[in-house]
Structures are given as C-alpha cells and as structure tokens.
Coordinates of C-alpha atoms and ligand atoms in Angstrom, one line a residue:
X50 CA -0.4 9.7 -20.1
X51 CA -1.8 12.4 -17.9
X52 CA -3.0 12.0 -14.3
X53 CA -6.2 13.8 -13.3
X54 CA -7.7 14.5 -9.9
X55 CA -10.8 12.6 -8.6
X56 CA -12.1 16.0 -7.5
X57 CA -11.8 17.6 -10.9
X58 CA -10.3 21.0 -10.2
X59 CA -6.5 20.4 -10.0
X60 CA -4.4 20.6 -13.1
X61 CA -3.6 17.3 -14.9
X62 CA 0.0 16.2 -14.3
X63 CA 2.5 13.9 -15.9
X64 CA 3.4 10.7 -14.0
X65 CA 6.5 12.4 -12.6
X66 CA 4.4 15.4 -11.4
X67 CA 1.8 13.1 -9.7
X68 CA 4.6 11.0 -8.2
X69 CA 6.2 14.1 -6.5
X70 CA 2.9 15.8 -5.6
X71 CA 1.3 12.6 -4.1
X72 CA -2.0 14.4 -3.4
X73 CA -3.7 16.7 -6.0
X74 CA -4.1 20.4 -5.3
X75 CA -7.8 20.2 -4.8
X76 CA -7.5 17.5 -2.1
X77 CA -8.3 14.7 -4.6
X78 CA -6.4 11.6 -5.6
X79 CA -4.6 11.2 -8.9
X80 CA -6.0 8.8 -11.5
X81 CA -4.8 7.9 -15.0
X82 CA -6.8 9.7 -17.6
X83 CA -7.6 6.4 -19.2
X84 CA -6.8 2.7 -18.4
X85 CA -4.2 1.3 -20.8
X86 CA -5.3 -2.0 -22.3
X87 CA -3.3 -5.2 -22.5
X88 CA -4.7 -7.6 -25.1
X89 CA -5.1 -11.3 -24.4
X90 CA -1.9 -12.0 -26.4
X91 CA 0.0 -9.4 -24.5
X92 CA -1.2 -10.9 -21.2
X93 CA -0.3 -14.4 -22.3
X94 CA 3.2 -13.2 -23.2
X95 CA 3.9 -12.1 -19.6
X96 CA 4.3 -15.8 -18.8
X97 CA 7.8 -15.9 -20.4
X98 CA 9.2 -13.0 -18.4
X99 CA 10.8 -12.7 -15.0
X100 CA 9.0 -10.5 -12.4
X101 CA 10.7 -7.2 -13.3
X102 CA 10.2 -7.9 -16.9
X103 CA 6.5 -8.5 -16.5
X104 CA 6.2 -5.4 -14.2
X105 CA 7.8 -3.4 -17.0
X106 CA 5.1 -4.4 -19.5
X107 CA 2.3 -3.7 -17.0
X108 CA 3.6 -0.3 -15.8
X109 CA 5.2 1.2 -18.9
X110 CA 1.9 2.3 -20.7
X111 CA 1.2 4.6 -17.7
X112 CA 4.6 6.3 -18.2
X113 CA 4.3 7.0 -22.0
X114 CA 5.9 10.3 -22.7
X115 CA 7.2 10.8 -19.2
X116 CA 10.9 11.1 -18.2
X117 CA 10.4 8.3 -15.6
X118 CA 9.9 5.8 -18.5
X119 CA 13.7 6.0 -19.1
X120 CA 14.2 5.0 -15.5
X121 CA 11.7 2.2 -15.3
X122 CA 13.8 -0.8 -16.4
X123 CA 16.7 0.0 -14.0
X124 CA 14.4 1.0 -11.2
X125 CA 12.6 -2.3 -11.4
X126 CA 15.7 -4.4 -11.7
X127 CA 17.3 -2.7 -8.7
X128 CA 14.1 -2.8 -6.6
X129 CA 13.5 -6.5 -7.0
X130 CA 17.1 -7.5 -6.7
X131 CA 16.7 -6.9 -3.0
X132 CA 14.1 -9.6 -2.7
X133 CA 14.9 -13.0 -1.2
X134 CA 13.0 -15.1 -3.6
X135 CA 13.9 -15.5 -7.3
X136 CA 10.2 -15.2 -8.3
X137 CA 9.8 -12.1 -6.2
X138 CA 6.0 -12.8 -5.6
X139 CA 5.6 -16.6 -5.8
X140 CA 2.4 -18.6 -5.5
X141 CA 1.9 -21.4 -3.0
X142 CA -1.1 -23.8 -3.1
X143 CA -3.1 -23.9 0.1
X144 CA -6.2 -25.9 -1.0
X145 CA -7.8 -27.7 -4.0
X146 CA -8.4 -24.4 -5.8
X147 CA -6.9 -21.8 -3.6
X148 CA -3.5 -20.2 -3.6
X149 CA -1.4 -17.8 -1.5
X150 CA 0.4 -15.0 -3.3
X151 CA 3.5 -14.5 -1.1
X152 CA 4.3 -10.8 -1.1
X153 CA 6.6 -11.1 2.0
X154 CA 10.0 -11.7 0.4
X155 CA 11.1 -8.1 0.4
X156 CA 13.6 -6.5 2.8
X157 CA 11.0 -5.6 5.5
X158 CA 8.9 -8.8 5.1
X159 CA 5.7 -7.0 4.1
X160 CA 3.9 -6.4 0.8
X161 CA 4.6 -2.7 1.0
X162 CA 8.2 -3.4 -0.1
X163 CA 7.0 -4.3 -3.6
X164 CA 5.9 -0.7 -4.2
X165 CA 8.1 1.3 -1.8
X166 CA 11.3 0.0 -3.3
X167 CA 10.1 1.3 -6.7
X168 CA 8.7 4.6 -5.6
X169 CA 11.8 5.6 -3.6
X170 CA 14.0 5.1 -6.6
X171 CA 11.6 6.9 -9.0
X172 CA 11.5 9.9 -6.6
X173 CA 15.2 10.1 -6.1
X174 CA 15.9 10.1 -9.8
X175 CA 13.2 12.6 -10.6
X176 CA 14.4 15.0 -7.9
X177 CA 18.0 14.8 -9.1
X178 CA 16.8 15.4 -12.7
X179 CA 15.1 18.6 -11.4
X180 CA 17.9 19.6 -9.0
X181 CA 15.5 19.5 -6.1
X182 CA 15.2 18.0 -2.7
X183 CA 12.1 16.7 -1.0
X184 CA 10.9 15.8 2.4
X185 CA 8.8 12.7 3.0
X186 CA 6.7 12.9 6.1
X187 CA 4.5 9.9 7.0
X188 CA 2.5 8.4 9.9
X189 CA 2.7 4.7 10.4
X190 CA 1.2 2.0 12.5
X191 CA 4.2 -0.1 11.7
X192 CA 4.6 -1.6 8.2
X193 CA 4.6 1.6 6.0
X194 CA 7.2 3.2 8.1
X195 CA 9.5 0.2 8.1
X196 CA 9.1 -0.2 4.3
X197 CA 9.6 3.5 3.6
X198 CA 12.7 3.8 5.8
X199 CA 14.2 0.7 4.2
X200 CA 13.5 2.0 0.7
X201 CA 14.7 5.6 1.3
X202 CA 17.7 5.1 3.6
X203 CA 20.8 6.8 2.2
X204 CA 19.1 8.6 -0.7
X205 CA 20.6 12.0 -0.9
X206 CA 17.7 14.0 -2.5
X207 CA 15.1 13.0 0.2
X208 CA 14.8 13.3 4.0
X209 CA 12.3 11.0 5.6
X210 CA 10.4 11.7 8.8
X211 CA 8.3 8.9 10.1
X212 CA 5.9 9.4 13.0
X213 CA 4.8 6.3 15.0
X214 CA 2.7 6.2 18.1
X215 CA 5.1 5.6 21.0
X216 CA 4.7 2.1 22.5
X217 CA 2.0 1.1 20.1
X218 CA 3.9 -0.7 17.3
X219 CA 5.3 -4.2 17.6
X220 CA 8.9 -4.6 18.9
X221 CA 10.0 -5.9 15.5
X222 CA 8.3 -3.1 13.6
X223 CA 9.9 -0.4 15.9
X224 CA 13.4 -1.8 15.6
X225 CA 13.0 -2.1 11.8
X226 CA 12.5 1.6 11.8
X227 CA 14.8 2.9 14.5
X228 CA 17.9 0.9 13.7
X229 CA 18.4 2.8 10.4
X230 CA 21.5 5.0 11.0
X231 CA 21.5 7.0 7.8
X232 CA 21.5 10.8 8.3
X233 CA 18.4 11.3 6.0
X234 CA 16.2 9.1 8.2
X235 CA 14.3 10.5 11.2
X236 CA 12.1 8.5 13.6
X237 CA 9.7 10.4 15.8
X238 CA 7.9 8.5 18.5
X239 CA 4.8 10.6 19.2
X240 CA 3.3 10.4 22.7
X241 CA -0.2 9.6 21.4
X242 CA -2.1 7.3 19.0
X243 CA -1.8 6.6 15.3
X244 CA -4.7 9.0 14.7
X245 CA -2.6 11.8 16.5
X246 CA 0.3 11.0 14.2
X247 CA -1.9 11.1 11.1
X248 CA -3.5 14.4 12.2
X249 CA -0.1 16.0 12.6
X250 CA 1.0 14.8 9.2
X251 CA -2.2 16.1 7.6
X252 CA -1.7 19.5 9.3
X253 CA 1.9 19.6 7.9
X254 CA 0.6 19.0 4.4
X255 CA -2.2 21.5 4.9
X256 CA 0.3 24.3 5.9
X257 CA 1.0 25.8 2.4
X258 CA 4.1 27.7 3.6
X259 CA 5.7 24.7 5.2
X260 CA 4.7 22.5 2.4
X261 CA 6.4 24.6 -0.2
X262 CA 9.5 25.3 1.9
X263 CA 10.1 21.6 2.8
X264 CA 9.0 20.2 -0.6
X265 CA 6.7 17.8 1.2
X266 CA 5.7 14.6 -0.5
X267 CA 3.8 11.5 0.6
X268 CA 4.6 7.9 0.3
X269 CA 1.4 6.3 1.6
X270 CA -1.0 4.6 -0.8
X271 CA -2.7 7.8 -1.9
X272 CA 0.4 8.2 -4.1
X273 CA -0.7 6.6 -7.4
X274 CA 2.9 5.4 -8.0
X275 CA 2.5 2.9 -5.2
X276 CA -0.7 1.5 -6.6
X277 CA 0.9 1.3 -10.1
X278 CA 3.7 -0.9 -8.8
X279 CA 1.1 -3.2 -7.1
X280 CA -0.8 -3.9 -10.3
X281 CA 2.0 -6.0 -11.6
X282 CA 1.5 -9.0 -9.2
X283 CA -2.1 -9.3 -10.0
X284 CA -1.1 -9.9 -13.6
X285 CA 1.9 -12.3 -12.8
X286 CA -0.1 -14.4 -10.4
X287 CA -3.2 -14.6 -12.7
X288 CA -1.0 -15.6 -15.7
X289 CA 0.5 -18.4 -13.6
X290 CA -3.0 -19.7 -13.0
X291 CA -4.1 -19.6 -16.6
X292 CA -5.1 -16.0 -17.5
X293 CA -6.0 -14.7 -20.0
X294 CA -7.8 -18.0 -20.8
X295 CA -9.1 -18.5 -17.3
X296 CA -10.5 -16.0 -14.8
X297 CA -9.1 -15.6 -11.3
X298 CA -10.4 -14.2 -8.0
X299 CA -8.5 -12.4 -5.3
X300 CA -8.9 -12.0 -1.5
X301 CA -7.1 -8.9 -0.3
X302 CA -6.4 -8.0 3.3
X303 CA -7.5 -4.4 3.2
X304 CA -6.9 -1.2 5.2
X305 CA -6.6 1.9 3.1
X306 CA -8.0 0.2 0.0
X307 CA -4.7 0.7 -2.0
X308 CA -3.8 -2.9 -2.6
X309 CA -7.2 -4.0 -3.7
X310 CA -7.6 -0.9 -5.9
X311 CA -4.5 -2.2 -7.8
X312 CA -6.6 -5.3 -8.4
X313 CA -9.4 -3.2 -9.8
X314 CA -6.9 -1.4 -12.0
X315 CA -5.6 -4.8 -13.3
X316 CA -9.1 -5.7 -14.3
X317 CA -9.7 -2.3 -15.9
X318 CA -6.6 -3.0 -18.0
X319 CA -8.0 -6.3 -19.4
X320 CA -7.1 -9.0 -16.8
X321 CA -10.0 -11.4 -16.3
X322 CA -10.6 -10.9 -12.6
X323 CA -13.9 -12.4 -11.7
X324 CA -14.1 -11.3 -8.1
X325 CA -12.2 -9.1 -5.6
X326 CA -12.9 -9.9 -2.0
X327 CA -12.3 -7.0 0.4
X328 CA -11.0 -8.7 3.6
X329 CA -11.2 -6.6 6.8
X330 CA -10.6 -7.2 10.4
X331 CA -13.1 -5.8 13.0
X332 CA -12.7 -2.4 11.4
X333 CA -15.5 -3.3 9.0
X334 CA -16.7 0.0 7.5
X335 CA -16.5 -1.4 4.0
X336 CA -18.3 -4.7 4.6
X337 CA -21.0 -2.6 6.3
X338 CA -21.3 -0.4 3.3
X339 CA -21.9 -3.4 1.1
X340 CA -24.8 -4.5 3.3
X341 CA -26.5 -1.1 3.6
X342 CA -25.2 1.1 0.9
X343 CA -24.0 3.6 3.5
X344 CA -20.3 4.1 4.2
X345 CA -19.9 5.3 7.8
X346 CA -16.5 5.0 9.3
X347 CA -16.5 4.6 13.1
X348 CA -13.8 4.6 15.8
X349 CA -10.8 2.5 15.1
X350 CA -10.7 -0.9 17.0
X351 CA -7.2 -2.2 17.8
X352 CA -6.7 -5.8 16.5
X353 CA -4.0 -8.3 16.0
X354 CA -3.7 -7.1 12.4
X355 CA -2.7 -3.5 13.1
X356 CA -1.8 -2.5 9.6
X357 CA -5.5 -2.9 8.8
X358 CA -6.8 -1.0 11.8
X359 CA -8.2 1.7 9.6
X360 CA -11.8 2.9 9.3
X361 CA -11.4 5.6 6.7
X362 CA -10.1 3.9 3.6
X363 CA -8.6 6.8 1.6
X364 CA -8.3 5.0 -1.7
X365 CA -12.0 4.1 -1.7
X366 CA -12.4 7.6 -3.3
X367 CA -10.7 6.3 -6.4
X368 CA -13.3 3.5 -6.7
X369 CA -16.1 6.0 -6.1
X370 CA -14.7 8.1 -9.0
X371 CA -15.0 5.0 -11.2
X372 CA -18.4 4.0 -9.9
X373 CA -19.7 7.5 -10.6
X374 CA -18.5 7.2 -14.2
X375 CA -15.6 9.6 -13.5
X376 CA -18.0 12.4 -12.5
X377 CA -15.9 14.4 -10.0
X378 CA -19.0 16.5 -9.0
X379 CA -20.5 13.3 -7.6
X380 CA -17.2 12.4 -5.8
X381 CA -17.1 15.9 -4.3
X382 CA -20.7 15.6 -3.1
X383 CA -20.1 12.2 -1.5
X384 CA -16.9 13.5 0.2
X385 CA -18.7 16.6 1.4
X386 CA -21.4 14.3 3.0
X387 CA -18.6 12.3 4.7
X388 CA -17.1 15.5 6.0
X389 CA -20.3 17.1 7.1
X390 CA -22.3 14.1 8.5
X391 CA -19.7 11.3 8.9
X392 CA -21.2 9.1 6.2
X393 CA -22.4 8.9 2.6
X394 CA -24.9 6.7 0.8
X395 CA -24.3 5.2 -2.6
X396 CA -27.0 5.2 -5.3
X397 CA -28.7 1.9 -6.2
X398 CA -26.8 2.0 -9.5
X399 CA -23.4 2.6 -7.8
X400 CA -24.0 -0.1 -5.2
X401 CA -25.1 -2.6 -7.9
X402 CA -21.9 -1.9 -9.9
X403 CA -19.8 -2.2 -6.8
X404 CA -21.3 -5.6 -5.9
X405 CA -20.8 -7.0 -9.5
X406 CA -17.1 -7.2 -9.0
X407 CA -16.4 -6.8 -5.2
X408 CA -17.6 -8.5 -2.1
X409 CA -16.5 -7.8 1.5
X410 CA -16.2 -9.9 4.6
X411 CA -14.8 -9.1 8.0
X412 CA -13.1 -11.5 10.4
X413 CA -13.0 -11.1 14.1
X414 CA -10.1 -11.9 16.4
X415 CA -11.3 -15.4 17.2
X416 CA -11.8 -16.3 13.5
X417 CA -8.3 -14.8 12.7
X418 CA -6.7 -17.0 15.4
X419 CA -8.6 -20.1 14.3
X420 CA -7.6 -19.5 10.7
X421 CA -3.9 -19.3 11.5
X422 CA -4.4 -22.6 13.3
X423 CA -6.3 -24.2 10.4
X424 CA -3.9 -23.2 7.7
X425 CA -1.0 -24.5 9.9
X426 CA -2.7 -27.8 10.5
X427 CA -3.7 -28.3 6.9
X428 CA -0.5 -27.0 5.1
X429 CA 2.2 -26.6 7.7
X430 CA 2.4 -22.9 6.6
X431 CA 2.6 -20.3 9.3
X432 CA 0.6 -17.2 8.4
X433 CA 0.5 -13.7 10.0
X434 CA -2.8 -12.3 11.2
X435 CA -3.3 -10.0 8.2
X436 CA -3.0 -12.9 5.8
X437 CA -5.2 -15.0 8.0
X438 CA -8.0 -12.3 7.6
X439 CA -7.6 -12.7 3.9
X440 CA -7.9 -16.5 4.1
X441 CA -11.0 -16.2 6.4
X442 CA -12.7 -13.8 3.9
X443 CA -11.9 -16.1 1.0
X444 CA -13.6 -19.0 2.9
X445 CA -16.8 -16.9 3.2
X446 CA -16.9 -16.3 -0.5
X447 CA -19.1 -18.7 -2.5
X448 CA -20.3 -19.1 -6.0
X449 CA -17.0 -18.9 -7.8
X450 CA -17.3 -22.3 -9.4
X451 CA -14.0 -23.5 -10.7
X452 CA -12.3 -20.1 -10.6
X453 CA -9.1 -20.2 -8.6
X454 CA -8.9 -18.0 -5.5
X455 CA -5.7 -16.2 -4.7
X456 CA -5.2 -14.8 -1.2
X457 CA -2.6 -12.1 -0.9
X458 CA -0.2 -12.8 1.9
X459 CA 0.8 -9.3 3.0
X460 CA 3.1 -9.8 5.9
X461 CA 5.6 -12.5 7.2
X462 CA 4.5 -14.2 10.4
X463 CA 7.9 -13.3 12.0
X464 CA 6.6 -9.7 12.2
X465 CA 3.8 -10.7 14.5
X466 CA 5.2 -13.4 16.7
X467 CA 2.8 -12.8 19.6
X468 CA -0.4 -13.4 17.6
X469 CA 1.1 -16.4 16.0
X470 CA 2.3 -18.0 19.2
X471 CA -1.2 -17.4 20.7
X472 CA -2.8 -19.2 17.7
X473 CA -0.5 -22.2 17.3
X474 CA 1.7 -22.3 20.4
X475 CA 4.9 -21.9 18.5
X476 CA 7.0 -18.9 17.7
X477 CA 7.4 -18.2 13.9
X478 CA 10.9 -18.6 12.7
X479 CA 12.8 -15.3 12.3
X480 CA 14.5 -15.1 8.9
X481 CA 18.2 -14.4 9.1
X482 CA 17.9 -11.2 7.2
X483 CA 15.6 -9.8 9.8
X484 CA 17.7 -10.9 12.7
X485 CA 20.8 -9.3 11.2
X486 CA 19.0 -6.0 10.7
X487 CA 17.6 -5.8 14.2
X488 CA 20.9 -6.1 16.0
X489 CA 22.1 -2.6 16.1
X490 CA 21.4 0.6 18.1
X491 CA 18.1 2.5 18.0
X492 CA 17.7 6.1 16.9
X493 CA 14.5 7.9 17.7
X494 CA 13.2 11.2 19.1
X495 CA 10.3 11.3 21.5
X496 CA 8.0 14.2 20.9
X497 CA 4.6 15.2 22.3
X498 CA 1.5 14.9 20.1
X499 CA 1.8 18.6 19.3
X500 CA 1.8 20.0 15.8
X501 CA 4.1 23.0 16.5
X502 CA 6.7 20.8 18.2
X503 CA 6.8 18.2 15.4
X504 CA 6.8 20.9 12.7
X505 CA 9.7 22.6 14.4
X506 CA 11.7 19.3 14.5
X507 CA 11.1 18.7 10.8
X508 CA 12.1 22.2 9.8
X509 CA 15.3 21.9 11.9
X510 CA 16.3 18.6 10.4
X511 CA 15.2 18.7 6.8
X512 CA 17.7 19.8 4.1
X513 CA 15.1 20.8 1.5
X514 CA 16.2 24.5 1.7
X515 CA 19.8 23.6 0.7
X516 CA 20.3 23.1 -3.0
X517 CA 21.1 19.7 -4.3
X518 CA 24.6 20.2 -5.8
X519 CA 25.5 18.1 -8.6
X520 CA 26.1 14.8 -6.8
X521 CA 25.0 12.0 -9.2
X522 CA 25.0 8.7 -7.4
Ligands
PLP842 C1 -0.7 -2.0 4.7 C2 -1.1 -3.4 4.9 C3 -2.4 -3.9 4.5 C4 -3.4 -3.0 4.0 O1 -3.2 -2.6 2.7 P1 -4.0 -1.3 2.0 O2 -3.4 -1.1 0.7 O3 -3.8 -0.2 3.0 O4 -5.4 -1.8 1.9 C5 -2.6 -5.2 4.8 N1 -1.7 -6.0 5.3 C6 -0.5 -5.6 5.7 C7 0.5 -6.5 6.4 C8 -0.1 -4.2 5.5 O5 1.1 -3.8 5.9

C-alpha cells in the first residue's frame, strides 16, 4: 500500500515513510491510495478476537509490503498491555439504544493513548531499522502532550519536545507531562497561548534546514498512523452491537477531526456505519459549515472541554479530498481560499455528500454541565466534559430508528475534576494509577513565546545529530 498526499504533488510513500514524515512535502496530508475492504464475513470474524487481534486484522491491509507489518503484532500486544481494562475499549450501555465506548483505560486516561502507544513503538522500531534518530516536537493544550510523553518516554531513537501554554493546562494534565524524568523528554512551558505554541511548532517544521538537521517528526493527528490505529475501535464496538448484520451510528467529540475521520475510514472499509455525528463545543466551525456550506474558522473560545478548543480542524482536509472524488486540484483551491480569505464554500454536490453520512451539533457550556448531571442521575456514571459534549450531540440526532448510537468517551472524568464538581457537586474518583504517577517532582523549562529561543533550546537538547549506535532494546 502506498500513501499519497491530499495536495497531489508530493511523492507517494510507504507506510513507514508516511509514519516518519508525518506531513507530506507539499503541505498535504497522507491518505492510503485505496481503502482496503473487509468483507461481511471478515467483519463478523472479528467477534472472536481480543482487541489487539481485531486491531491487527483492521490495520494489517494498510501495511502490506511494508517493513512495519513485521512489527505490527508485537507493537499492538505491547501497546494494549498497558491498558487497565481487559477489553481495552469496552462498551457500556447508557440508554435503551445508546452506548458509551470507553476509550479512557490507557495510561493517561484519554483516547489518545490508543493510537499514541502504537505510533511511538512503530517509530522507534522504524528508526532503529534505519539507524536514525528523530525529534518529535508538538504543541499541546493538554491531552496530546501527556499521551505522547507517556508513549515515548525512555525510547532511545527519539527525543520529545512538548510545548504547552504556561498556566493554561489543567493541574492534572501538567503534572502528567512534567513528572516524566526520562532524559529524552523535554517540557517547555511557553509564556503565551496554545496558538503561540502551535505557531512556533509550525515555524520549526517550516524551517527546512532545522527540519533536516533535527529529523523532525509529528505525532498529532495529521500523522496517518494515529488515525489508522483509531479505526480499530469503530470495528470492535460495531461488531459487539451486531455489525456487519446491523448498522451502527457514532457520536464523536471532535477537535481536529482525526478521531471521527477514523470512523469515516471504517465505513470506507466496509463497516455499516449509518451516521457519524460531529460533536463540538462552542468552537462550532464544523456545525456552521453544515448549515451554510461555508467553512469559516473563527477565534478559539476557551471551554471546559479544552482538547476540543480548536477552530481549524486539520483533518477535515482528508474528508474534503474524499468529497472531491480525490481531486487534489480541488483540495488545493479550497485550501487556497481558506488561506487567502479565511473561508471556503463547498459545492452543492460536496455538501450533499457530506450530509448523507455526517451531521454536526454543538453543545454550549450550560448544556455540557447539564448533560454531565443527567448522565450521572440516570446511570451513576461520571463523565468528563468532552464526553458530555458527545452525549449532548447524540441527543440532538434524530431519525436513526433502531440503529444503536455509540458515544465515544474520550477522557476520564478525573482529568477534569473542576468541571465535574461544578456539574454534580462531587469530585470524580482519581484512579490509583494516576495518583501514583503524579506524586513525583516536576521537570519543565519556561521559555518566552519566541521562535528563536525555542528553536535554540531544541537544537541544544536534541540528539538527532549523534548517530544511533547499535543499541537494540
Ligand atoms: C483530542 C481530544 C478530542 C478531539 O479529538 P480529534 O481527533 O482532535 O477530533 C476529544 N476529546 C479529548 C478528550 C481529546 O483529548
């Protein structure tokens, strides 16, 4: 399988190449050349497998002919061993025909663990195979950084630099990042906002000389490998609820459109997905696009679900590529509109196709609080604000008939104790594995929101220049 760019002018790469490059040379995102198909019999057969086994069946067709295929079985088994639930991603029933897909049983209590634990292992093995080192640089508003640091700590082919906006991530999120003591992990608290962090990271990637020297790679959801790992739980949950014989709908708390795009991919591979609900908080550029056909990101609004405080959903470009019949000239023209005038407008045909499968609903802060309260009163389950946005959007969805609705639970309530206390008056229980991790000393460097200063720090601390000598761990 080859991976091609949504913008059409970068060379096609193998899975391993796309994994390490993260972003295509022409600024586009990698997509599989075709969608592998799982037949109804193959989907039904997933029912007899454990999570890692099912994930292997879903992911392996994308790795055909790639050296990473030889790593896949071990990578999955190691990655999901660190989860605190034997089913890895269990389903809980929350209503007559609605379910919660619990993606919160990983080491940092958020759904990002499901992919990050896989991507870090793939990268480390691929780099060792090539005798190279790489440098991961990422900006985080909380969850991505914690999941990345947890997944990459101690790996000897990769140094990790995570920028977070100083004082703007939750206490738990910060300590999840800064209490990692391994030498390859570097936390930078930027004196600025998340947008400042992201701008610095983008500038680092845009600097060709630095990029090559540091072997820069990205681990946010523009990396197709992350999306690939997320396709698996759409299959396992749907099969539990009767697929391939019965369709399923999903409501997905959405920020960068990575997770929900994995749901689209599952459907493109043959899973009977009847509807994908894009659930957003007040940052509602996607729901607005559904109503008007015009996508026009505005200023980011801070909410109680910070991991979804995103207006510019990077992975939406992947869906545009699909809606445009994989015409990269059309993608380029939409992206150019977005750059030049801050918006683009879909054609009637594109909008019609979009609305056939997707719908989009946004939930404000009051609704989010009320939903946490309702779910607690009706089921006794304590949900975090991100998950609550997903539940609220699912409740706005009508016309599904007897199709079961699965809400993706993307973070554990213990990560957002303040919002939960506000909603139901009690503090969510802190799982022991979180308490144990948060006990130790914090390591973090404060830097101004200045490209040159941050770049200098990364250059001084990255080992990418040094050769990776032999060590096979
Ligand atoms: C990252 C994140 C999301 C959004 O996922 P995307 O793939 O960016 O759409 C939702 N909820 C939580 C808790 C997250 O950490």
